[in-house]
C-alpha positions as semicolon CSV with decimal commas, in nm:
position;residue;x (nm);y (nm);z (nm)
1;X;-1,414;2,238;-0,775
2;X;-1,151;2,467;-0,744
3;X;-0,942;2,531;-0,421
4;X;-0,980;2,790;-0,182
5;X;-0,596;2,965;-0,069
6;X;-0,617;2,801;0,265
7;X;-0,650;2,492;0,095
8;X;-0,400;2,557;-0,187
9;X;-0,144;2,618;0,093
10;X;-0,308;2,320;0,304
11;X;-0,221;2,041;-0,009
12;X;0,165;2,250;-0,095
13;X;0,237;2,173;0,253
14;X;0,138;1,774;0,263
15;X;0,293;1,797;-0,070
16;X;0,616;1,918;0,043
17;X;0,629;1,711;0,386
18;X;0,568;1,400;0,232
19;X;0,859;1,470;-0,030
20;X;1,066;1,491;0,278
21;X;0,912;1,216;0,447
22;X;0,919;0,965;0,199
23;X;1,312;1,063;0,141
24;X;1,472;1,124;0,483
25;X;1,246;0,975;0,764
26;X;1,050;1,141;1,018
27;X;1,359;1,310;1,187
28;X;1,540;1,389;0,892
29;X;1,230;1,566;0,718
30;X;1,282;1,899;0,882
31;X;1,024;2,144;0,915
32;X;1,233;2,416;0,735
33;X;1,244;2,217;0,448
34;X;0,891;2,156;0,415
35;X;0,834;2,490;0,497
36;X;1,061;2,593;0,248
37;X;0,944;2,326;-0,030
38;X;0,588;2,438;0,008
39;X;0,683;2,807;-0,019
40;X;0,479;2,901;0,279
41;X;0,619;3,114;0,610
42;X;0,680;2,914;0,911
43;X;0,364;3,098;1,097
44;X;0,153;2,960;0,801
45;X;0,288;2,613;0,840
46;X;0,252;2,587;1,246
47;X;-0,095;2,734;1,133
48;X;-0,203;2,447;0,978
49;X;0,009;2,206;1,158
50;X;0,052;2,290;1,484
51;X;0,340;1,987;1,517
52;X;0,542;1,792;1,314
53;X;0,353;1,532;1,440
54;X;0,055;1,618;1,328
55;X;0,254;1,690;0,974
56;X;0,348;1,318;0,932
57;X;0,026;1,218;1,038
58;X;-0,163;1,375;0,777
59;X;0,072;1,258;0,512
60;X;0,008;0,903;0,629
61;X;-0,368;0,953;0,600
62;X;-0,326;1,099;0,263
63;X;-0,108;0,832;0,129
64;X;-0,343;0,555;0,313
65;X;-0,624;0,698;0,160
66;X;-0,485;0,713;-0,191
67;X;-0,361;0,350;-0,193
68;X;-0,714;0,230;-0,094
69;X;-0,872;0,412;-0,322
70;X;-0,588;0,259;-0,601
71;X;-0,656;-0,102;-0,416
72;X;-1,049;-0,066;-0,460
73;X;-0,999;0,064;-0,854
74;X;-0,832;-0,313;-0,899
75;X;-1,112;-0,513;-1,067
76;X;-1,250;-0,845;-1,055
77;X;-1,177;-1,010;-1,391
78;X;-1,476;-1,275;-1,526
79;X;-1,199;-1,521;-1,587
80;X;-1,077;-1,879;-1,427
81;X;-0,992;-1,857;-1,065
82;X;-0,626;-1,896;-1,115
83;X;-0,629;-1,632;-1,382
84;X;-0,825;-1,396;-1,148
85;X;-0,627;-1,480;-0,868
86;X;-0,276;-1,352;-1,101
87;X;-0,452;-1,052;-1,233
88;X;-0,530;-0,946;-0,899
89;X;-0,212;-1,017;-0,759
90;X;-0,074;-0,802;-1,042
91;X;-0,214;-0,536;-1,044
92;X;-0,205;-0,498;-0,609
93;X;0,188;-0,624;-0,592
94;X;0,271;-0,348;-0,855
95;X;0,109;-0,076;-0,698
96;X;0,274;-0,193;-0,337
97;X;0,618;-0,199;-0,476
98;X;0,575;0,175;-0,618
99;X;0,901;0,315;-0,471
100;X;0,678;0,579;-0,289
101;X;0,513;0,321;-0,114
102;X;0,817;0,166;-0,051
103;X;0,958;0,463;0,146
104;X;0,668;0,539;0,292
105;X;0,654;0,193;0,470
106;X;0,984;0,226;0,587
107;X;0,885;0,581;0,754
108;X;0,590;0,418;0,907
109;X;0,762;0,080;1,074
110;X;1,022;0,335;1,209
111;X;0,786;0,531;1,369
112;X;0,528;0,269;1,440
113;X;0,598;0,284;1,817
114;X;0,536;0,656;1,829
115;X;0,248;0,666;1,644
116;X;0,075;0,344;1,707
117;X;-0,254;0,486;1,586
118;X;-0,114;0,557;1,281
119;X;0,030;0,215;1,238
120;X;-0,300;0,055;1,255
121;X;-0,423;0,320;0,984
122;X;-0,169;0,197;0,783
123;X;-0,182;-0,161;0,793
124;X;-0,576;-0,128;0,731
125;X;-0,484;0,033;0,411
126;X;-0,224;-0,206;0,338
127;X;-0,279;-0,598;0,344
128;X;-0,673;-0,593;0,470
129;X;-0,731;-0,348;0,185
130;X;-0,735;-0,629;-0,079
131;X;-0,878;-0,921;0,163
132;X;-1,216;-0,861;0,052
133;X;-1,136;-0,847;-0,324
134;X;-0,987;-1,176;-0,340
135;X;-1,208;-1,335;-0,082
136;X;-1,460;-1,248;-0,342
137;X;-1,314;-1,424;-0,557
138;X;-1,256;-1,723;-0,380
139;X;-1,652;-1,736;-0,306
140;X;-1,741;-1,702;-0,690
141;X;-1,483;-2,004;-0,784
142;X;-1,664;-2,195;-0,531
143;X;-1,988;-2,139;-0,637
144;X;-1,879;-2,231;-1,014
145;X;-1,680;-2,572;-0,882
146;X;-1,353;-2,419;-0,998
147;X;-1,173;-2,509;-0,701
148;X;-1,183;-2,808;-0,447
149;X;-1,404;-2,730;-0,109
150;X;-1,203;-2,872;0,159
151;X;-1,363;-2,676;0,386
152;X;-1,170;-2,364;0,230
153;X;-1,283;-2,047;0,441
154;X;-1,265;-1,768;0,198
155;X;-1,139;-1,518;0,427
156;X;-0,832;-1,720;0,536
157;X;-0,716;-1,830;0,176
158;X;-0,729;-1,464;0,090
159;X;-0,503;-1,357;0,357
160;X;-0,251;-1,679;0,299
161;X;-0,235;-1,521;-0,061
162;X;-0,157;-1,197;0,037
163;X;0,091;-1,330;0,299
164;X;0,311;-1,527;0,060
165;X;0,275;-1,252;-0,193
166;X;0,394;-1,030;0,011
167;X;0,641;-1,187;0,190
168;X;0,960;-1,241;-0,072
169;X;0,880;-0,961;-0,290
170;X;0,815;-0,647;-0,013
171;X;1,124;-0,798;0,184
172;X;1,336;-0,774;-0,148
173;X;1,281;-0,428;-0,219
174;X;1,299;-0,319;0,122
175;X;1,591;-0,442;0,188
176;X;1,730;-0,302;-0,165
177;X;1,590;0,025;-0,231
178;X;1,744;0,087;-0,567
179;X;1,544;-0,149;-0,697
180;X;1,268;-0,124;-0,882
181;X;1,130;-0,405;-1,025
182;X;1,007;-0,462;-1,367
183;X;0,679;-0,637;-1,534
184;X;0,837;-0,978;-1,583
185;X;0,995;-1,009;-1,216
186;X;0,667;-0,916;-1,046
187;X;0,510;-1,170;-1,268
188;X;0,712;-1,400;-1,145
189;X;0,659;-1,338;-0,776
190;X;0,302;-1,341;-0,809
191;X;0,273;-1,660;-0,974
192;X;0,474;-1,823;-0,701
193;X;0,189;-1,730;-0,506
194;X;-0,057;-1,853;-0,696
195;X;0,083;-2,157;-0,736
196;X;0,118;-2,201;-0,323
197;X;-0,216;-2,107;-0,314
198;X;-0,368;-2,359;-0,557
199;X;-0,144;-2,623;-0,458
200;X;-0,447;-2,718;-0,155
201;X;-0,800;-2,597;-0,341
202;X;-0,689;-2,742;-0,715
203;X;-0,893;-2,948;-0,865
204;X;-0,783;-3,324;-0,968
């Protein structure tokens, strides 16, 4: 369906912001350069964002939405639990280290206590995004005796996953933006976590 002009200028403009976003931080991302970037007059951008802050905030929504919908695209493979577990891991762990995303989470913890709405809109798109796919998981090893009980709570394992995966890899390239990691290194981090994981539901 094609786009009406409003909305042509609507999408240039969260184009354009989050460019500036994603690159400079909410105070650096001017609204001259978006407005410029977007190739719109400043009366057309206060027209359809009345405030900067109501700029950033739909380029966080945007970008939230798009990573969920990237998050629920990840698949459930029909393999061993371990296997599923790495695929998974994969697949999310690449897609969170995207430089884009990257930026766009140090943008957000910045401005976290201005827009504490927000914040919650983002961390619901972030972590608790992929709970539910690897809880799911967890329940169908169970139910083929892939992994030991132990009184396991599906839920909880998932977010210990996510946690540890997480943890050494996000920190890493937050703290070194130039990098970008490849294939192999993410391959590594995520069987780290996998092995963590196991190490309490393995089987003998």
């Amino acid at each position: 369906m094609s786009l009406n002009n409003k909305q042509q200028k609507t999408q240039a403009i969260i184009k354009a912001a989050c460019h500036y976003f994603l690159q400079y931080g909410y105070n650096g991302a001017t609204t001259d350069l978006i407005q410029k970037k977007a190739g719109v007059s400043k009366a057309t951008l206060y027209n359809h964002f009345p405030t900067k802050e109501s700029l950033f905030a739909s380029v966080v929504n945007t970008r939230c939405k798009l990573f969920i919908e990237q998050v629920r695209a990840i698949s459930l493979p029909d393999t061993h639990f371990s296997e599923s577990l790495f695929r998974i891991g994969e697949a999310y762990l690449t897609l969170l280290l995207a430089p884009e995303n990257q930026a766009l989470f140090r943008a957000m913890v910045a401005e976290a206590p201005r827009f504490p709405g927000l914040a919650k809109t983002f961390y619901d798109a972030g972590p608790a995004s992929i709970l539910p796919v690897i809880a799911e998981a967890v329940n169908r090893a169970l139910q083929k005796h892939e992994l030991a009980d132990n009184g396991c709570e599906p839920l909880r394992l998932a977010t210990n996953f996510i946690t540890v995966l997480r943890g050494k890899s996000q920190m890493y390239c937050l703290l070194h933006p130039d990098f970008i990691p490849d294939q192999n290194t993410i391959a590594g981090w995520v069987s780290e976590a996998v092995d963590i994981l196991m190490n309490p539901v393995r089987l003998p």
